[in-house]
XYZ file of C-alpha atoms in Angstrom:
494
model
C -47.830 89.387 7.891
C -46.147 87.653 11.055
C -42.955 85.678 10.409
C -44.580 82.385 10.979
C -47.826 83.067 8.610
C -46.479 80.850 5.683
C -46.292 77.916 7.870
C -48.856 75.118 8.144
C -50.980 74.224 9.947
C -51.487 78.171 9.382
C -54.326 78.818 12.207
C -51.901 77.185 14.768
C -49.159 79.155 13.799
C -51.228 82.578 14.071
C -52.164 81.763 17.381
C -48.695 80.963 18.351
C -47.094 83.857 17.048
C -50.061 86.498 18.877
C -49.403 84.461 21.650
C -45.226 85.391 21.504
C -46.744 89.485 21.268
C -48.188 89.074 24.727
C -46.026 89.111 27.788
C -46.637 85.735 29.591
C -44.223 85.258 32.172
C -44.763 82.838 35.060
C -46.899 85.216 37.971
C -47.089 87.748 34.920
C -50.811 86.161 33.123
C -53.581 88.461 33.325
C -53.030 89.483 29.330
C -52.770 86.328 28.169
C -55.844 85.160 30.379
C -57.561 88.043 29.455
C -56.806 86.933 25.746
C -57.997 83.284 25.794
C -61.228 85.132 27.418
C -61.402 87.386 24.259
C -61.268 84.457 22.027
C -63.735 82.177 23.963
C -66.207 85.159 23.900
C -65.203 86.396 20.159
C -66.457 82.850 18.966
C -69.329 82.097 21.321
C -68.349 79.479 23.362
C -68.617 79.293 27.059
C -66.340 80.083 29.792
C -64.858 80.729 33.204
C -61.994 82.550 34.534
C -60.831 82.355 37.884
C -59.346 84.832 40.091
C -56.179 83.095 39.719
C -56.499 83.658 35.701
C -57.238 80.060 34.928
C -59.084 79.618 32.051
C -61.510 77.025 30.731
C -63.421 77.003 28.097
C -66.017 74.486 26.428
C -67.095 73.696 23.143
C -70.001 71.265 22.061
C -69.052 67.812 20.296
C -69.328 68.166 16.271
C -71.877 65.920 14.146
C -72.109 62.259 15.071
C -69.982 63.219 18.570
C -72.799 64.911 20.377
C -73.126 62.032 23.038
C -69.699 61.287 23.096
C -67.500 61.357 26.341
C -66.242 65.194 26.807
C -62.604 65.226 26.335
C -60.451 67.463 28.242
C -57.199 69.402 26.335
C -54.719 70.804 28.589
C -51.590 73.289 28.578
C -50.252 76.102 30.851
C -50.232 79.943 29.526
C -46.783 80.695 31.277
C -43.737 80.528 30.093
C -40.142 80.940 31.840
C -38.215 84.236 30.833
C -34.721 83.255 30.319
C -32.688 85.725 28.243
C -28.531 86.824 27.282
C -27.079 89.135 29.331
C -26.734 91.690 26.247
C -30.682 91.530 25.371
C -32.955 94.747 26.516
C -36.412 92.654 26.859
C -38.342 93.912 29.137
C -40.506 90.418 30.222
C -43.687 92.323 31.735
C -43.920 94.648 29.024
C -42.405 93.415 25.427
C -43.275 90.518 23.293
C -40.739 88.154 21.763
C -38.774 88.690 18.864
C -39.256 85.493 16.974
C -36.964 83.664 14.486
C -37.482 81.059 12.013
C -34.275 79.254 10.192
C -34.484 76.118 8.484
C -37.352 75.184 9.835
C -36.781 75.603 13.486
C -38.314 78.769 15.170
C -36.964 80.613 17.745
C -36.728 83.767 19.717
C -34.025 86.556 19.767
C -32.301 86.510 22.900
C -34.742 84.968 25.042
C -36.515 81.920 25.756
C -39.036 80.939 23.085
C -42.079 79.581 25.371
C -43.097 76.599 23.388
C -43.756 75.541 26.597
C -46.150 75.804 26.928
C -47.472 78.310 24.406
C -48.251 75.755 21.295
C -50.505 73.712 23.947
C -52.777 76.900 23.933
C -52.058 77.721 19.935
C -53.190 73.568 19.419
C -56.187 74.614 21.514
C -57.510 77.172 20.571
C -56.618 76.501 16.974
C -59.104 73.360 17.222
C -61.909 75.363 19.198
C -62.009 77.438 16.080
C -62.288 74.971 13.347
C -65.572 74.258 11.946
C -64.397 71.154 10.037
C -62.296 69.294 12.699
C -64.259 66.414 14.377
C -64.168 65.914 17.897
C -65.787 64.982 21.349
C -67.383 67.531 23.109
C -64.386 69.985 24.963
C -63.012 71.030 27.882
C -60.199 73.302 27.290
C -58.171 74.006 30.543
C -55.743 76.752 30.348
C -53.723 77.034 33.586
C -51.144 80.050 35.189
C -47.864 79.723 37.052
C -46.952 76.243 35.751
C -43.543 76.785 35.932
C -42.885 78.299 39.895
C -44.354 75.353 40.760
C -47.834 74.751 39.044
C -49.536 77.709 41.432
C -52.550 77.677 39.082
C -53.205 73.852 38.927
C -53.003 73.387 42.324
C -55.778 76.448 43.159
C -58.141 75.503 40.046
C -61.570 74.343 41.259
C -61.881 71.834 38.999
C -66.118 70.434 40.056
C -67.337 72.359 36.828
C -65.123 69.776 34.912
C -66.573 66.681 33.259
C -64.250 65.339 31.471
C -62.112 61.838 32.469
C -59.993 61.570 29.979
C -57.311 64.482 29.488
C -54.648 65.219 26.623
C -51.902 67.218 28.570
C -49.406 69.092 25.520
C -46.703 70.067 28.008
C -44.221 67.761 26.649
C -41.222 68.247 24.280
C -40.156 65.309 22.863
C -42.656 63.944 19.591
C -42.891 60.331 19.508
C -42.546 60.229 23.247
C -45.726 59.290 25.337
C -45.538 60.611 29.025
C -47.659 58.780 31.375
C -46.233 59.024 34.761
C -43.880 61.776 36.116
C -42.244 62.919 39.464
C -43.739 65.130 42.471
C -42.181 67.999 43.687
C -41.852 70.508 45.998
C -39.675 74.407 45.847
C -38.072 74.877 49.580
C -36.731 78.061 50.321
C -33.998 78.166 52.527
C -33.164 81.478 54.536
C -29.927 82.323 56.027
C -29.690 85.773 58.247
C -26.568 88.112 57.968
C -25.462 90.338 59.819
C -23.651 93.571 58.016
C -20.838 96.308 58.826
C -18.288 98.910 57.578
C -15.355 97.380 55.799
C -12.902 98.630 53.949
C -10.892 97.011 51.166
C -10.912 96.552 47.091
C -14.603 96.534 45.962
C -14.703 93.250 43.273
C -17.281 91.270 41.304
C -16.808 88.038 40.165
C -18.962 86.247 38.470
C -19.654 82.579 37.045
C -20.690 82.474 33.387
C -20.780 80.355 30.505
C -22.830 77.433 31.349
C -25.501 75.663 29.700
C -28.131 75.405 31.715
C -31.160 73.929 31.268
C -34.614 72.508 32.597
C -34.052 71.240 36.271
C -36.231 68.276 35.565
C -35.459 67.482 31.845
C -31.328 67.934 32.271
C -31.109 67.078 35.723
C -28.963 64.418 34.514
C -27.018 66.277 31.844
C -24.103 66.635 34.274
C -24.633 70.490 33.793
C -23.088 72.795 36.313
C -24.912 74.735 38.761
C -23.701 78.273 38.448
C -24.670 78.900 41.761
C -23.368 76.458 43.321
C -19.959 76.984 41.547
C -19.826 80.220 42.737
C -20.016 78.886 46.507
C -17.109 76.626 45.759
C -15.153 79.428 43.862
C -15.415 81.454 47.397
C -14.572 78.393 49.276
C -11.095 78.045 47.491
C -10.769 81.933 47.499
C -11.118 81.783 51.522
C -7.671 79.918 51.562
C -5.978 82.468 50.194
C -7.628 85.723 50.691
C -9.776 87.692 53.252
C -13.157 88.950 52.252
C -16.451 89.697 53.139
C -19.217 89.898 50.563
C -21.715 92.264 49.731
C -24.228 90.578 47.696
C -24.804 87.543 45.731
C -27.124 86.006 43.262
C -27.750 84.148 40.937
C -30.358 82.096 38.462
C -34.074 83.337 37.965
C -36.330 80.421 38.037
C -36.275 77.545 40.692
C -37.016 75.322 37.813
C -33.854 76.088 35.589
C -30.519 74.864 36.031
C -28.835 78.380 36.928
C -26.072 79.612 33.738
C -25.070 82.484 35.498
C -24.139 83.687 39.194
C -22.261 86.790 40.726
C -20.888 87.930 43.837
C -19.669 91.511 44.590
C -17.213 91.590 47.864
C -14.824 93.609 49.413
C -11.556 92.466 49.279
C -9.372 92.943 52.389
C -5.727 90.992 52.010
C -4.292 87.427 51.871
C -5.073 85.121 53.973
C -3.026 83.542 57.011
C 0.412 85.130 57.660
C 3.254 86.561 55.545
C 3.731 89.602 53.862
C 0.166 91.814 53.285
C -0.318 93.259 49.984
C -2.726 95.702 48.978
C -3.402 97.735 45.960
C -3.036 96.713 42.252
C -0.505 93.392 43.772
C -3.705 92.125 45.714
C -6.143 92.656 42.970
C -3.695 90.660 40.319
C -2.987 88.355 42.516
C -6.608 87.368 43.502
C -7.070 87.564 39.574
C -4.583 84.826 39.007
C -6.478 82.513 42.003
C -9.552 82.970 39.713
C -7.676 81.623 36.374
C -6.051 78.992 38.288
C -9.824 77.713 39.374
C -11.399 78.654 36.022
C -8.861 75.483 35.060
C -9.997 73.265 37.057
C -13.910 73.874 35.722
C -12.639 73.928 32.152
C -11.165 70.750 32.974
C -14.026 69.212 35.153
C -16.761 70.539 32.427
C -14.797 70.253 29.560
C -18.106 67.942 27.817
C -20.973 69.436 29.403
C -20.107 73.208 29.989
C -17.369 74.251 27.824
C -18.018 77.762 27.988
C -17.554 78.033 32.064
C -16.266 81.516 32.721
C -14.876 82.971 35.557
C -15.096 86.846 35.393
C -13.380 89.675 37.641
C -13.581 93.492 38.093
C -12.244 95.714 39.936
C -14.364 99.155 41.265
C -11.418 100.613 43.100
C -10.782 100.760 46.542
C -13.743 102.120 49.138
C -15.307 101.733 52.514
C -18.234 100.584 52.260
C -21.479 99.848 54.852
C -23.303 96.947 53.261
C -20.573 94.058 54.168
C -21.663 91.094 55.795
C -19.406 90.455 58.490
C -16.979 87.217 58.340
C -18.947 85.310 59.911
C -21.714 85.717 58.047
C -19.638 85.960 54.873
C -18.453 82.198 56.158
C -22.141 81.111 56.889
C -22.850 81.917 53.569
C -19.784 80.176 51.570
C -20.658 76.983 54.151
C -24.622 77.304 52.860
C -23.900 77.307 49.062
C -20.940 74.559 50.034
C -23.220 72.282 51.679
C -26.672 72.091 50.714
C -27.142 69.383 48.048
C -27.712 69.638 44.915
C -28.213 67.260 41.287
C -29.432 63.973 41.202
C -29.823 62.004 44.918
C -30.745 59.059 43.166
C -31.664 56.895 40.518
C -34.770 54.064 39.841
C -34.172 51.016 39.934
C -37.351 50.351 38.868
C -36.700 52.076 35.104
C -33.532 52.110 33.390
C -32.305 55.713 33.044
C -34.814 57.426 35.308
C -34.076 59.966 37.405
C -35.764 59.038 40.796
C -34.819 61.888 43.169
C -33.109 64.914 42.589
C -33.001 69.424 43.137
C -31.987 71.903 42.017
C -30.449 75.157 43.578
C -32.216 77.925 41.059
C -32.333 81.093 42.298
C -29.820 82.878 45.204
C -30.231 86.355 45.987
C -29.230 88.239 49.157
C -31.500 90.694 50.825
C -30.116 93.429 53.549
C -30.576 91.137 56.362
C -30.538 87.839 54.598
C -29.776 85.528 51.838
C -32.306 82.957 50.308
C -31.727 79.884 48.276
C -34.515 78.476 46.285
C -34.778 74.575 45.245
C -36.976 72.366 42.969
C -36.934 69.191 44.979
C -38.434 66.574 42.750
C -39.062 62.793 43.137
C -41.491 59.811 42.506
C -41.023 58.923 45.774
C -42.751 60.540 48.246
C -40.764 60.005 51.473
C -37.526 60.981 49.755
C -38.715 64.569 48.029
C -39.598 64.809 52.428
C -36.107 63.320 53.444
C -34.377 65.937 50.544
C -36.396 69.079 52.300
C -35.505 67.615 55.762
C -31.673 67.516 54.754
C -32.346 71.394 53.481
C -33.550 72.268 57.015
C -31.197 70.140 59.549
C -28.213 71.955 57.764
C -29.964 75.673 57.785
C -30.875 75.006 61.325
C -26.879 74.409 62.174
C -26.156 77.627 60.391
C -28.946 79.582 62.162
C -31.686 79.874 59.221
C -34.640 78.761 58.485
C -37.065 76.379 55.384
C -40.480 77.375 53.883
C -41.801 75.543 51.622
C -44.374 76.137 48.658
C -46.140 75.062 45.412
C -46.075 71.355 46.723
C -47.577 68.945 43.468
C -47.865 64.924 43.885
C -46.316 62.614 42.076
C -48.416 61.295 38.688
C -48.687 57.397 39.465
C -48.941 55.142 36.628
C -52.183 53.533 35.574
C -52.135 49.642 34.452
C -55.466 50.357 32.654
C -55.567 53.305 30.495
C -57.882 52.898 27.556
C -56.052 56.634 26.358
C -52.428 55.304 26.659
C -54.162 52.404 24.124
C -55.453 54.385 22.033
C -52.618 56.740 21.305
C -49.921 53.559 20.613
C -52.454 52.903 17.962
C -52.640 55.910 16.289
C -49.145 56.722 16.572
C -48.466 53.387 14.940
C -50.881 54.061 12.240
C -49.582 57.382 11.289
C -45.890 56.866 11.769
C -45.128 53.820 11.144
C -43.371 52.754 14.506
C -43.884 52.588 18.175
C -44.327 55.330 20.426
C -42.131 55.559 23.648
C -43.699 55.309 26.896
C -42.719 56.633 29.545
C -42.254 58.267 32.548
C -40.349 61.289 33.432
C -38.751 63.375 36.265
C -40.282 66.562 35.286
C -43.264 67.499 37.202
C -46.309 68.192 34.713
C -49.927 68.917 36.027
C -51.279 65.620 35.243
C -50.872 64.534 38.901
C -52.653 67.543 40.232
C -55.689 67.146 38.071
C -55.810 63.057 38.667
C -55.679 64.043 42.227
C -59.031 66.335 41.775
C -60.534 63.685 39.289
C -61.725 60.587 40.428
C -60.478 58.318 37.524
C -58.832 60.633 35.166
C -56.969 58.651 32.136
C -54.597 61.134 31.250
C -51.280 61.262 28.390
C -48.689 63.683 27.804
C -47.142 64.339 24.808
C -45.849 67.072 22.356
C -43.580 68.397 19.643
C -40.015 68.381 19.116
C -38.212 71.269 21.679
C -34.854 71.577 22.327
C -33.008 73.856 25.252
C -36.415 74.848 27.145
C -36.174 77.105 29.493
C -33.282 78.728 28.181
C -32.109 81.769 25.521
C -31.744 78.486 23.004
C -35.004 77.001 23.287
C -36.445 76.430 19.900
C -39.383 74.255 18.266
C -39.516 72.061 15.138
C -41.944 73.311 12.655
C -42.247 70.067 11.160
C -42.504 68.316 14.686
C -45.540 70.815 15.234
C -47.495 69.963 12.129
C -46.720 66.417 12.590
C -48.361 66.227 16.007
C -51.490 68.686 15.185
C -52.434 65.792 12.973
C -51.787 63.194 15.969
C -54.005 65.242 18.012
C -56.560 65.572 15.078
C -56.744 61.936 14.749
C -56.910 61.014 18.472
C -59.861 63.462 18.617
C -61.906 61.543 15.680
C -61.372 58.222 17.221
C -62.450 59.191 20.783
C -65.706 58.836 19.472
C-alpha cells in the first residue's frame, strides 16, 4: 500500500505516487516516457513517442461525445531536482520519498514534482476511467519543460487535432492563467586563465536562502545566492588578496539559486601595512565574513532570514588550479555586474512582473566560468535588450553569450470560448469568481498556440506551495477539488 492510497480521488493518487518511484528529472525522461507508453499500450489506446520522449496519446470521445470537438490535455513529465545539502538522493537513479501531514504531501528532502507530475496523474487517471464523460482526447505529455521547454519546442505537433487545450502546469487553484511571459536561458562564458599560488586554501560559502521559482518569486525580493557570493568577494577584495579556485552555485536556470560556494586561496591583506599570515589571516578574514553576514541579515531580514555565510579552512598549500588575479577580478566584476531580478514592471496590469532574469546556475570549468540566466518577458524587444546587456558587458570582460531553449510569449485572446466556459463552471462549483490572469512564468501554451492555428488554450491547477524547491508541497484537498473542475469542464465541452 503506497502512502497516498487512502486518498481520493484514489486512481489519481496511484498514478501520482508511481509517478514519484520513477526518476524524472529535467533531460533525465526516457523511464517516465517509457511509462506513459506502457500505460497507453496496457489499455489499448493509441500512441506516439518521439525521439525526444514526447508522448501523446489519444482516446475516443465516450457515449453522446463521439462527434464532439477533440480536446487536448496537457502537462510536462519533468520535474526540477532540488534537494538539502544533508539528503543522499541520487536524482537519475532513486525515487522520492514522499510525505503526507495534515493533508499536504510532500517529499523528504527534495523537491516534490507536482509540477508537473499531477498534470500526467489527472491524465492518465481520466484516460483510464470508463465512467468519466468526455470529448474525444489528445493527451500531450512533453520532456524538458523546465531547462527551458526543450520538448515543446521540438514536438511535431501536425498529428494533433485538437484547438482547444487544458494546460495543468499551474499552482495556484482558483487562478485561471491565460497569458504568460516569453523567455529565453543565455549563457554567458568568461575565460580564465590559471597558475601556481600559494596561500591558505578556504571555502566560503552562501547559504540559507529561500529560493524559489525564477518566474513565480521573481518578485519575492529573494536573494540570489549567487549573486551574493560575487558581492561577498567584492567587499573581501578590499581587504584581502586572493585568487579563486572554483565557484558555483544553483542547479537549475529556472530556480532562484539558495546556495553558492567559492573555494580560493588566500594570500594576505590587502594594500599596505603589516602582512599577516597563518591562523591571524585566517581569523581575521573570518571576522570580514561576520561583519558582511550583518549586513545580509540586516538587508534580508523579511525575505531570507536564514542567509548564512560559511568559512573553512584546509590548511595552508600550493596549489596549481588558481586563476590568476586578473582573472580572479574578471570574475568578481562578472557576478558584480551582470543584472539580475526584476528590470521592470507592467503598466498595463497591476502587480505584473513585465521583464525580469535570473542568474541560476554558476560553475567554473578549467579554462572558464559560465553563468546561466532565465531571461523572461512579455515583451519581446526587452527579453532581446536583457540578452544584449548580458553580451555588451561579457564582451568588455573578454567572454562570450549563447543562447538556447528560446519560447514566445503566450498573447492574450479577446475571444476565448474556453476562458468562458471555465468562469462558468468555476462559478457553479465554487461559489465565486475565478482569477484571471496572466503570469511571468513561461508555460508551453505559447509554444503550442504558435504551432496551432487558433488554439483556445487555459491554464490552471491545484494548490502548490515552494515549487522548485526541498519545500514544495501539494494540497490534497486542492487536488480533489480541481479533478472535479476538470471532470466537469470535460462534460460540458460537449
Amino acid at each position: 500500500m503506497g502512502i497516498l492510497s487512502a486518498l481520493e480521488p484514489v486512481q489519481v493518487f496511484q498514478y501520482f505516487e508511481e509517478i514519484c518511484g520513477i526518476p524524472h528529472g529535467s533531460s533525465n525522461t526516457k523511464a517516465i516516457s517509457d511509462y506513459c507508453v506502457n500505460f497507453a499500450k496496457e489499455h489499448g489506446l493509441r500512441y506516439l513517442q518521439d525521439e525526444y520522449n514526447n508522448v501523446m496519446i489519444w482516446k475516443d470521445g465516450t457515449a453522446g461525445y463521439e462527434k464532439s470537438a477533440p480536446v487536448m490535455l496537457q502537462g510536462h513529465m519533468d520535474m526540477v531536482c532540488e534537494k538539502e545539502a544533508d539528503c543522499a538522493i541520487d536524482f537519475t537513479k532513486d525515487g522520492l520519498t514522499l510525505q503526507l501531514v495534515d493533508g499536504v504531501i510532500s517529499a523528504k528532502g527534495t523537491t516534490l514534482g507536482g509540477d508537473d507530475g499531477i498534470a500526467v496523474a489527472y491524465a492518465l487517471a481520466i484516460l483510464a476511467s470508463e465512467d468519466i464523460p468526455h470529448p474525444p482526447l489528445e493527451v500531450v505529455f512533453t520532456v524538458d519543460e523546465e531547462i527551458g521547454m526543450l520538448g515543446a519546442a521540438a514536438l511535431d505537433a501536425s498529428p494533433l487535432q485538437a484547438r482547444t487545450m487544458l494546460n495543468l502546469d499551474s499552482e495556484e487553484e482558483g487562478y485561471l492563467l491565460v497569458s504568460c511571459a516569453g523567455g529565453i536561458t543565455t549563457t554567458a562564458h568568461l575565460p580564465v586563465a590559471r597558475e601556481q599560488v600559494s596561500g591558505e586554501l578556504m571555502t566560503v560559502t552562501v547559504t540559507g536562502l529561500q529560493g524559489g521559482h525564477s518566474g513565480v518569486e521573481i518578485d519575492k525580493g529573494r536573494a540570489n545566492a549567487c549573486q551574493l557570493l560575487g558581492r561577498t568577494l567584492y567587499l573581501l577584495r578590499d581587504k584581502f588578496r586572493f585568487q579563486i579556485r572554483s565557484i558555483q552555485g544553483g542547479q537549475k536556470d529556472n530556480a532562484i539559486p539558495r546556495e553558492a560556494v567559492v573555494a580560493l586561496v588566500l594570500i594576505g591583506k590587502a594594500g599596505e601595512g603589516e602582512e599577516i599570515t597563518g591562523e591571524q589571516l585566517i581569523f581575521s578574514f573570518q571576522e570580514s565574513l561576520a561583519a558582511i553576514q550583518k549586513i545580509y541579515e540586516n538587508e534580508y531580514q523579511l525575505t531570507d532570514p536564514g542567509v548564512r555565510l560559511l568559512c573553512e579552512s584546509e590548511g595552508s598549500d600550493t596549489v596549481d588550479d588558481g586563476m590568476t588575479l586578473v582573472s580572479t577580478a574578471g570574475v568578481i566584476a562578472m557576478l558584480v555586474n551582470l543584472p539580475g531580478g526584476i528590470q521592470k514592471m507592467s503598466f498595463a496590469m497591476e502587480g505584473l512582473v513585465q521583464t525580469s532574469l535570473n542568474l541560476g546556475i554558476l560553475k567554473s570549468e578549467p579554462e572558464e566560468v559560465t553563468a546561466s540566466f532565465s531571461v523572461r518577458s512579455s515583451v519581446e524587444t526587452e527579453k532581446m535588450e536583457l540578452v544584449a546587456r548580458i553580451r555588451c558587458l561579457m564582451e568588455m570582460l573578454g567572454g562570450t553569450v549563447t543562447n538556447m531553449g528560446e519560447y514566445p510569449a503566450w498573447e492574450y485572446r479577446q475571444d476565448s470560448p474556453l476562458r468562458d466556459l471555465m468562469i462558468k463552471v468555476f462559478r457553479e462549483q465554487y461559489g465565486y469568481e475565478p482569477v484571471v490572469q496572466a503570469l511571468h512564468a513561461g508555460v508551453e501554451c505559447g509554444l503550442f498556440a504558435g504551432k496551432l492555428s487558433g488554439l483556445d488554450c487555459v491554464s490552471f491547477g491545484p494548490d502548490m506551495q515552494d515549487i522548485h524547491t526541498p519545500k514544495e508541497s501539494m494540497n490534497v484537498d486542492s487536488v480533489r477539488r480541481t479533478w472535479e473542475y476538470t471532470l466537469e469542464i470535460l462534460k460540458q465541452l460537449k
